[in-house]
Coordinates of C-alpha atoms in Angstrom, one line a residue:
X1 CA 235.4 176.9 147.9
X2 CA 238.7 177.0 146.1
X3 CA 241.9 175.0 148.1
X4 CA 244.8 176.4 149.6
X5 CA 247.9 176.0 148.7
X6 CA 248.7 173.3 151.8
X7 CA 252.2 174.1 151.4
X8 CA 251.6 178.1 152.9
X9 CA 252.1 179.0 155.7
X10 CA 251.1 182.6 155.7
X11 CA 249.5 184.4 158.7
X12 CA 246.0 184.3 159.3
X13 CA 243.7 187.1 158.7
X14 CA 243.4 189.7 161.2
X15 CA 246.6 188.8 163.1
X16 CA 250.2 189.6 162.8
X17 CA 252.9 188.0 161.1
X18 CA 254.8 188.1 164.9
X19 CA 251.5 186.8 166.4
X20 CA 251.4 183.5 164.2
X21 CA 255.2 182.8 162.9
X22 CA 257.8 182.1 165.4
X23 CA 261.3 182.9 165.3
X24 CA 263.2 181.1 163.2
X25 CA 266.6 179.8 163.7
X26 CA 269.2 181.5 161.1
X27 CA 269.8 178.4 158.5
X28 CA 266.2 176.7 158.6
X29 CA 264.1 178.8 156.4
X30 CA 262.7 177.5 153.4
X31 CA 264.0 179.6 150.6
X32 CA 267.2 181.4 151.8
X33 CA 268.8 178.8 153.3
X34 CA 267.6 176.1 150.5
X35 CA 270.2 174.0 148.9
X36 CA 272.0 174.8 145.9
X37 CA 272.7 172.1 143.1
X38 CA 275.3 169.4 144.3
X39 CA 278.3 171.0 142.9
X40 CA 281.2 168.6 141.2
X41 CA 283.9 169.9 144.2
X42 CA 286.5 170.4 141.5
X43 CA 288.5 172.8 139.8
X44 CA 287.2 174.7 136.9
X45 CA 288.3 173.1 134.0
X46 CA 291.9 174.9 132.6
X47 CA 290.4 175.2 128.6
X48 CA 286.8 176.3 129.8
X49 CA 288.4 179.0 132.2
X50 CA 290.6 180.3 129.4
X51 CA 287.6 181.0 126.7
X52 CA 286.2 182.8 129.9
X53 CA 289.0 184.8 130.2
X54 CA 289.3 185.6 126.5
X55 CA 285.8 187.0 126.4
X56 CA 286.8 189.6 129.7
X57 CA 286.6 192.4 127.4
X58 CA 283.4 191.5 126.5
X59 CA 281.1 194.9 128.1
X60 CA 277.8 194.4 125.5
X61 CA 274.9 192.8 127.2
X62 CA 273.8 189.2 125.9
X63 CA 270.5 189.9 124.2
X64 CA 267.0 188.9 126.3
X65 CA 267.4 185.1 125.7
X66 CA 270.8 184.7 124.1
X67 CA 272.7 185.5 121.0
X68 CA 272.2 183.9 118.1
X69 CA 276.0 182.0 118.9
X70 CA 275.0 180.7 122.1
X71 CA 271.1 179.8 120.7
X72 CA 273.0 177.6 117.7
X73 CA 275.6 175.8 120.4
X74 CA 272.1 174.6 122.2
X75 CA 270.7 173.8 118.8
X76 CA 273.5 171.5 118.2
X77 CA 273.6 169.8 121.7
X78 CA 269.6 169.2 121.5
X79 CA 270.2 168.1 118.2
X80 CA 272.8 165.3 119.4
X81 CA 270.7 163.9 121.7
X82 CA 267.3 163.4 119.3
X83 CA 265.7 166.8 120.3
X84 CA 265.8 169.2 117.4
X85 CA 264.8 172.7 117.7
X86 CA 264.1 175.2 115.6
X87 CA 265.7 178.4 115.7
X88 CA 262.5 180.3 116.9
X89 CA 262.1 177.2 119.8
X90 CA 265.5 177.8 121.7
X91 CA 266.2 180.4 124.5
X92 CA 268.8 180.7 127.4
X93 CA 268.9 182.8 130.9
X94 CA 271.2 183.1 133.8
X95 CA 270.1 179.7 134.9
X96 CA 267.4 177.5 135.7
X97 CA 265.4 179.1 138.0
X98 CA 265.1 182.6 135.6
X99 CA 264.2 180.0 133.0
X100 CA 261.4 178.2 135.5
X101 CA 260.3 181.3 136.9
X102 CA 259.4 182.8 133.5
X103 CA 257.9 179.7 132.4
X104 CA 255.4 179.8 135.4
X105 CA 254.5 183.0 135.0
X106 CA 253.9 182.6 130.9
X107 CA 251.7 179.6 131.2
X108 CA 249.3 181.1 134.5
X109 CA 247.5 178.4 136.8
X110 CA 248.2 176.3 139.6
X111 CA 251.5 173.9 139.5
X112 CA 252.4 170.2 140.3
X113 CA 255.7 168.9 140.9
X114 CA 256.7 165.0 142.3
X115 CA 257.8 164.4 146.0
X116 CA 259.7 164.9 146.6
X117 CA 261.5 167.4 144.4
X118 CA 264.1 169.9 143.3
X119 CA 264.3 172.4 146.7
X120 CA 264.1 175.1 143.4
X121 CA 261.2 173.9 141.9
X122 CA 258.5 175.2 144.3
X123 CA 259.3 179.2 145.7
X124 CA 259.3 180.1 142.0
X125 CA 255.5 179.0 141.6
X126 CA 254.6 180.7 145.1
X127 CA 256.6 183.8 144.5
X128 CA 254.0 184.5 141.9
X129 CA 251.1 183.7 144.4
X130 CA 250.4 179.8 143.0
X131 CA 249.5 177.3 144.6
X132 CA 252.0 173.8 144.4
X133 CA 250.4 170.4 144.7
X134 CA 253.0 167.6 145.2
X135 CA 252.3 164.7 144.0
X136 CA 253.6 161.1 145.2
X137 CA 255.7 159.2 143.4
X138 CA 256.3 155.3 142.8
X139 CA 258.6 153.1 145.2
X140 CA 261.1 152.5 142.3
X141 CA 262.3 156.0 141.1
X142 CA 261.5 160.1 141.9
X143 CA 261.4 162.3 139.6
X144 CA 258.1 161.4 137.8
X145 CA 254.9 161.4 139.6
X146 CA 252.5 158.4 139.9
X147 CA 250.3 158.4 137.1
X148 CA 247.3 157.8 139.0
X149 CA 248.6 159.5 141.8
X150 CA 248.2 162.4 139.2
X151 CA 244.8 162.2 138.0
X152 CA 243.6 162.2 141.3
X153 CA 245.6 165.2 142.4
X154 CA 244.3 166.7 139.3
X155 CA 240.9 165.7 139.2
X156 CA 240.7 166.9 143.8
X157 CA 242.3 170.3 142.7
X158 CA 239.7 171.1 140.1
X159 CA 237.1 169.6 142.0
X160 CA 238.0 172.1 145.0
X161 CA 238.2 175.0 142.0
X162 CA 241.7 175.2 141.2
X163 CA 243.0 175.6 138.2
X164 CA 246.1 173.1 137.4
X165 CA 248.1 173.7 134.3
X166 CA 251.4 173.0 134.6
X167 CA 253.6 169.8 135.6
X168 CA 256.9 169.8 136.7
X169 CA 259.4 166.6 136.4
X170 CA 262.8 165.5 135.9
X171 CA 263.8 162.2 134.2
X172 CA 267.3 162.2 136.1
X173 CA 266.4 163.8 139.5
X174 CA 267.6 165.7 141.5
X175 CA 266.9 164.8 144.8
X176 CA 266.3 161.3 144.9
X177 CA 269.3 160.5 142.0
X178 CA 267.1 158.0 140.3
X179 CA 266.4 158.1 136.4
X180 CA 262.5 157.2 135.8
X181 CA 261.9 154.1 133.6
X182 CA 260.4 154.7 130.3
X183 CA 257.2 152.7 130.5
X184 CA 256.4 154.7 133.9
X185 CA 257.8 158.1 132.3
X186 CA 255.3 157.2 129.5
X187 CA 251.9 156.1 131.5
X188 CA 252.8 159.6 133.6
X189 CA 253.4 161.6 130.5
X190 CA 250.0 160.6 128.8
X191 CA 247.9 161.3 132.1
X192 CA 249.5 164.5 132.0
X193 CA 248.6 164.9 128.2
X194 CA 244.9 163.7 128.8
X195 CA 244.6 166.3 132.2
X196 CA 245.7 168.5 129.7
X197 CA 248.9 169.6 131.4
X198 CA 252.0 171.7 130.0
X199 CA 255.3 170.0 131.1
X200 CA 258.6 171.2 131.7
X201 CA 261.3 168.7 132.1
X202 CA 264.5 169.6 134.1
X203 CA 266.7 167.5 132.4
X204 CA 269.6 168.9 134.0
X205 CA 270.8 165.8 135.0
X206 CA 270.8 163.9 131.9
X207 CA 274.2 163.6 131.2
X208 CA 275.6 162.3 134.3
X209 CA 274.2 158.7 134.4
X210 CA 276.2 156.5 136.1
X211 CA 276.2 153.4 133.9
X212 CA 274.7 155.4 130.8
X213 CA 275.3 151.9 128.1
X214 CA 272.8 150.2 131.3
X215 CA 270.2 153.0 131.9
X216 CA 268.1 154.4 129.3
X217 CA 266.8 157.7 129.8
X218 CA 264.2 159.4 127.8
X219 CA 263.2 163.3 127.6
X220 CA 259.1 163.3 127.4
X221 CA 260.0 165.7 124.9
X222 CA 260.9 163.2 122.6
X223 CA 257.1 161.8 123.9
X224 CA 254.8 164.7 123.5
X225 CA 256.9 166.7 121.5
X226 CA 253.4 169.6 121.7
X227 CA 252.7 169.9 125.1
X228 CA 256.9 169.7 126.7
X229 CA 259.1 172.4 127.3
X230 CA 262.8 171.2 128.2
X231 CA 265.0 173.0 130.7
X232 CA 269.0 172.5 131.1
X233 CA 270.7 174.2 133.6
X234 CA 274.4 174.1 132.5
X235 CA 275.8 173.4 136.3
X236 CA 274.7 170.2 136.3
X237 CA 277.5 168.7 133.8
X238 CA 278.7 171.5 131.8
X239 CA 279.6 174.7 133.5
X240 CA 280.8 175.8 137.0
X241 CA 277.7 176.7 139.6
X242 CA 278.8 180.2 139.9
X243 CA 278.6 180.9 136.0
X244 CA 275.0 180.8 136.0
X245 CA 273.5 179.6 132.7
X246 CA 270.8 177.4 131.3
X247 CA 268.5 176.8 128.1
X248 CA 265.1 175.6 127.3
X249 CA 263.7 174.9 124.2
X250 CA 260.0 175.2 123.3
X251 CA 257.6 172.6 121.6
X252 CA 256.8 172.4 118.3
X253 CA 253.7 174.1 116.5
X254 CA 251.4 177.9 117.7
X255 CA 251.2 177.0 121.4
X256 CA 255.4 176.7 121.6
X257 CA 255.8 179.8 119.5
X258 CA 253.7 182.1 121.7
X259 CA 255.4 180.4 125.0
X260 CA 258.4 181.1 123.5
X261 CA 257.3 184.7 122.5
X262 CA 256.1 185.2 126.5
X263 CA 258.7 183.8 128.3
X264 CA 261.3 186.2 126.4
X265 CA 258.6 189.1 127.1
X266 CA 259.4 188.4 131.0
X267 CA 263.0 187.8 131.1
X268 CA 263.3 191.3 129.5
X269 CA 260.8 192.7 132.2
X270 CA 262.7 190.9 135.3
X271 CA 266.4 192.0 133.1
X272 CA 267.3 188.3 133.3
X273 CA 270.3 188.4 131.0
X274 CA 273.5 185.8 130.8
X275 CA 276.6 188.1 131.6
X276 CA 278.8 188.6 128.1
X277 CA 281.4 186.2 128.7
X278 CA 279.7 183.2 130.8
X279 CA 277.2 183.1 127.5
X280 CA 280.7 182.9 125.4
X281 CA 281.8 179.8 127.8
X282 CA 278.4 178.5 127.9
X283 CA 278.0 178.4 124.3
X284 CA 281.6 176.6 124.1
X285 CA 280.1 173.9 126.7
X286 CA 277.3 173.3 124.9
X287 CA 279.3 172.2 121.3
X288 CA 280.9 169.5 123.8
X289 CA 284.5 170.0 122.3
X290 CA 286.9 167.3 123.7
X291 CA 288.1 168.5 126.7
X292 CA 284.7 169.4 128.0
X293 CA 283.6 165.8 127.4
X294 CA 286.8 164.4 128.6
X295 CA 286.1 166.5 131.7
X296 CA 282.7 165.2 132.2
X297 CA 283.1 162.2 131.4
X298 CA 285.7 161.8 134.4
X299 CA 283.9 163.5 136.9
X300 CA 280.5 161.6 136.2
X301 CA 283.1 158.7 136.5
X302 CA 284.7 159.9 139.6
X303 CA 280.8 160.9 141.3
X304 CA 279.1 157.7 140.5
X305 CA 282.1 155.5 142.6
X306 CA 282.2 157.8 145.5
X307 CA 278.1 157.8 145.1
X308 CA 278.3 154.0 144.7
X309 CA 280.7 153.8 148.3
X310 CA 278.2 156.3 149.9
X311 CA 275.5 154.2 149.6
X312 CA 277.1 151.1 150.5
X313 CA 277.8 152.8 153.8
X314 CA 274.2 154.5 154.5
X315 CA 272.9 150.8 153.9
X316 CA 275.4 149.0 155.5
X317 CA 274.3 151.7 158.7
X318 CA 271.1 150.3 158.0
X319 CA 269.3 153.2 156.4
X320 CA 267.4 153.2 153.4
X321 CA 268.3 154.6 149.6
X322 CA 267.9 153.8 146.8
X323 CA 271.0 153.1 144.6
X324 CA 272.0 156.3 142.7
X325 CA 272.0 156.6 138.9
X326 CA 272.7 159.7 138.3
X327 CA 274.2 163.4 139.7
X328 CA 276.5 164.0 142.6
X329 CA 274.5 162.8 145.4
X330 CA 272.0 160.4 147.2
X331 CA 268.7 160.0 148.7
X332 CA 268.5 158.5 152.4
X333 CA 266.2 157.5 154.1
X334 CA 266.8 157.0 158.2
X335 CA 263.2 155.9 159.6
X336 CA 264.8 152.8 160.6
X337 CA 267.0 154.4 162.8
X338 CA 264.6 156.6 164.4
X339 CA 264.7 155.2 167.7
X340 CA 268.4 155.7 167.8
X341 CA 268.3 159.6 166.5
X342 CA 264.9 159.9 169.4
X343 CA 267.9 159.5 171.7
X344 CA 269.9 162.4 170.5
X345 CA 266.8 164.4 170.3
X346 CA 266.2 164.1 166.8
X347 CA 262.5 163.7 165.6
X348 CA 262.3 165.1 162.4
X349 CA 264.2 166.1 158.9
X350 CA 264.9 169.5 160.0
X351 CA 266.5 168.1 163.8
X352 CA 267.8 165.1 161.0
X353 CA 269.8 168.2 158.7
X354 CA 271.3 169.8 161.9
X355 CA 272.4 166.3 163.8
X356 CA 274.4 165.4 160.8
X357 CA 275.6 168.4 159.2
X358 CA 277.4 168.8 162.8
X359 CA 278.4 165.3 162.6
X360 CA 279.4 164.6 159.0
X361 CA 281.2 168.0 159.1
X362 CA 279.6 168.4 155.5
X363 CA 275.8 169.7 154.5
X364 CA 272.9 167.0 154.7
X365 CA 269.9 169.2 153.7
X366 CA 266.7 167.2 155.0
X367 CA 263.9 166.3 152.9
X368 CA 261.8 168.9 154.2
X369 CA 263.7 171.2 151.8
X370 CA 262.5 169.1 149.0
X371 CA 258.8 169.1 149.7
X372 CA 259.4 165.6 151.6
X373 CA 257.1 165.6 154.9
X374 CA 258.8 167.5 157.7
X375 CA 258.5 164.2 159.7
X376 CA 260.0 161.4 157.3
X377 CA 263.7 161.2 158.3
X378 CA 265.5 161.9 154.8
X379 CA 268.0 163.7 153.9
X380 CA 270.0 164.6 150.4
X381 CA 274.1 163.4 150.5
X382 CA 276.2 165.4 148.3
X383 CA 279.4 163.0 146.8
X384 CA 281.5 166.9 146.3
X385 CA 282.0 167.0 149.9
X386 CA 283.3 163.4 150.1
X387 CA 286.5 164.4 147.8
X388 CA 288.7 166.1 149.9
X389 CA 288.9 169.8 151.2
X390 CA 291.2 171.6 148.9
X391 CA 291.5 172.1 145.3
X392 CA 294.3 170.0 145.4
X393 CA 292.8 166.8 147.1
X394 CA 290.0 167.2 145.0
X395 CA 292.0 167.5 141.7
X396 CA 294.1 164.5 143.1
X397 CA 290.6 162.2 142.5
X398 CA 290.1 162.9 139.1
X399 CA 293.6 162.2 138.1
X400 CA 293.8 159.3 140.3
X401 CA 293.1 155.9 138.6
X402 CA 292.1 154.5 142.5
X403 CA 290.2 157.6 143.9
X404 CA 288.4 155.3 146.3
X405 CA 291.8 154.6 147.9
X406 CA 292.9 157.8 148.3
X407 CA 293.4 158.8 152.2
X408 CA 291.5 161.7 152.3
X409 CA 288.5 159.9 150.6
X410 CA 288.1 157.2 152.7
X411 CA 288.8 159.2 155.9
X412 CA 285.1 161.1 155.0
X413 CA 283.7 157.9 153.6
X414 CA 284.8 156.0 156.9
X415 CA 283.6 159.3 159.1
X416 CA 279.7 159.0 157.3
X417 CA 280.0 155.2 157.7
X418 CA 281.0 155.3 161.5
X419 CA 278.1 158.2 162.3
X420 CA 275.5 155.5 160.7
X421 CA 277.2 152.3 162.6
X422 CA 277.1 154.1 165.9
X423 CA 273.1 154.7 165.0
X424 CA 272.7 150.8 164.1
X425 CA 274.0 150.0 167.2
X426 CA 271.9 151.4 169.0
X427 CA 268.6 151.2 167.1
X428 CA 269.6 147.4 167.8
X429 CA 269.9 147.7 171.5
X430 CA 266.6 149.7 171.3
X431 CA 265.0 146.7 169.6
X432 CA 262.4 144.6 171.8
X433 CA 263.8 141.2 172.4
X434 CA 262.0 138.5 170.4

């Protein structure tokens, strides 16, 4: 009998959709109210914006996967970073998602994706009816599934007659902020390989590591440079969230060539174009001239201390996380502080999201967003919010040699530190006496 997918919900047969799924409150559904990328908090960049502006006039659609201008730009920045492409392996879409979704589509089958994971990753796979199997990962990064964890997974779903093709990962993850060692990326990305598995890696986050000369990050491109398709969403350290762009490129060899030649066939059928002039600043981004890598460079600077004081304080509240590497947020974990939360009627990571996005003042999307179980008390911490709330405090930490010291900042750090103290104290007066 083949499995379900045990992350449906759908009604059951002969009933009605108001018979089996209750009401739910506006802000906790699954999809609509997911949330977005951490975003950098900070005005766009002065040099980016004015190559936008320049290409205004620009009325011509981008052709069905880019222009040849655009394709070249993510030639070169592959290229730079040990992952050439040929010209026939390179494609780009208004964003990730387009990019994922086609992808999904183009290789058929049922999908399996770490937990937790990307809160994108999954409603692309079910909003073409397949099933997603998440698959745990190890105590010392996300991102990456368990290697045995995924031969077992495999192994149950094709036992129960499904039909796993494709694996989804990130090396640099978004939501955990961890970057998967190499000798764990490797065992996971030859168990993959041997289940016979496709692979897309969001590397989105690659180049926003925190101590990049101490962390090494490898694509499992550069791995299994047959079976991996790569997938860069340009928000993460290149472009602005609203100027949606990304681009994957395609192994090597015939299977690559007619996955490329499919996943173009669909982003012409769903019209998934990149808008004239955000393909112009995208393909300016992507040749990393030097005030786009100034830019970066400071705000990946400017993130990882503000990460760095956020997790001091979530520990020091005596929570759990682990210490972020990468991207514009953090991972916690508040199971030790459960019997405190119990007392403000909080039980679970959705009751978790609402307690301290009313506290904080500032989203804390719960883990249950990410495929994390409903019950664990996790949540995602953005490090935008932390910066201020204009344009002008936020600008004011990136120009500032002591950002950590400004007023504004420590007034939100101080404000997520005291909500977790307050906890502490009285998961401690909760404690049994010894």
């Amino acid at each position: 009998m083949r499995r379900t997918d045990p992350e449906s919900h759908g009604p059951a047969a002969g009933t009605s959709a108001e018979e089996t799924v209750p009401a739910v409150p506006e802000g906790h559904g699954p999809v609509r109210y997911g949330p977005p990328l951490p975003d950098d908090g900070l005005p766009v960049l002065h040099e980016l914006a004015a190559v936008l502006a320049a290409a205004a006039d620009r009325g011509a659609e981008e052709p069905v996967g880019g222009g040849p201008a655009l394709l070249d730009a993510a030639r070169g920045y592959w290229e730079r970073r040990g992952l050439p492409a040929p010209p026939d392996r390179v494609t780009a879409g208004p964003g990730a998602p387009a990019l994922l979704l086609a992808l999904t589509a183009a290789l058929g089958g049922d999908v399996l994706v770490p937990r937790p994971c990307a809160a994108w990753w999954a409603p692309y796979a079910r909003l073409l009816g397949r099933p997603v199997f998440h698959v745990a990962t190890p105590a010392e990064s996300g991102g990456a599934p368990d290697p045995y964890a995924l031969l077992e997974t495999v192994r149950r779903v094709r036992d129960e007659g499904g039909d796993p093709r494709l694996l989804v990962l990130s090396v640099a993850d978004d939501p955990t902020a961890t970057v998967a060692p190499p000798e764990l990326l490797h065992e996971t990305v030859e168990a993959a390989a041997g289940a016979g598995l496709h692979l897309v890696s969001d590397e989105t986050w690659r180049d926003t590591l925190h101590a990049p000369d101490a962390t090494v990050l490898l694509s499992p491109a550069e791995m299994l440079p047959d079976r991996v398709t790569v997938v860069t969403d340009l928000a993460g350290a290149l472009l602005p969230a609203g100027w949606p762009a990304a681009v994957a490129r395609f192994p090597a060899g015939a299977t690559g060539g007619a996955l490329h030649a499919r996943v173009l066939d669909i982003l012409t059928a769903v019209g998934a174009r990149l808008a004239g002039p955000v393909a112009v600043a995208a393909g300016y981004a992507l040749d990393e001239p030097g005030p786009v890598t100034a830019r970066r460079e400071a705000v990946v600077r400017l993130h990882a201390g503000v990460a760095a004081a956020a997790h001091a304080a979530v520990v020091a509240g005596g929570a759990l996380a682990r210490p972020p590497q990468a991207g514009r947020h953090l991972y916690a974990d508040l199971e030790p502080l459960r019997a405190a939360l119990a007392g403000h009627g909080v039980g679970d990571a959705q009751e978790l999201e609402d307690f301290l996005t009313a506290r904080l003042g500032m989203p804390a999307p719960g883990g249950h967003r990410f495929g994390d179980d409903l019950g664990a008390l996790r949540v995602r911490l953005a490090t935008g919010p932390l910066l201020g709330g204009t344009d002008t405090e936020r600008l004011e930490c990136l120009t500032s040699p002591t950002p950590l010291e400004l007023p504004h900042v420590q007034r939100a750090l101080m404000s997520l530190g005291s909500v977790l103290d307050d906890l502490r104290d009285d998961a401690q007066r909760w404690e049994p006496p010894r």
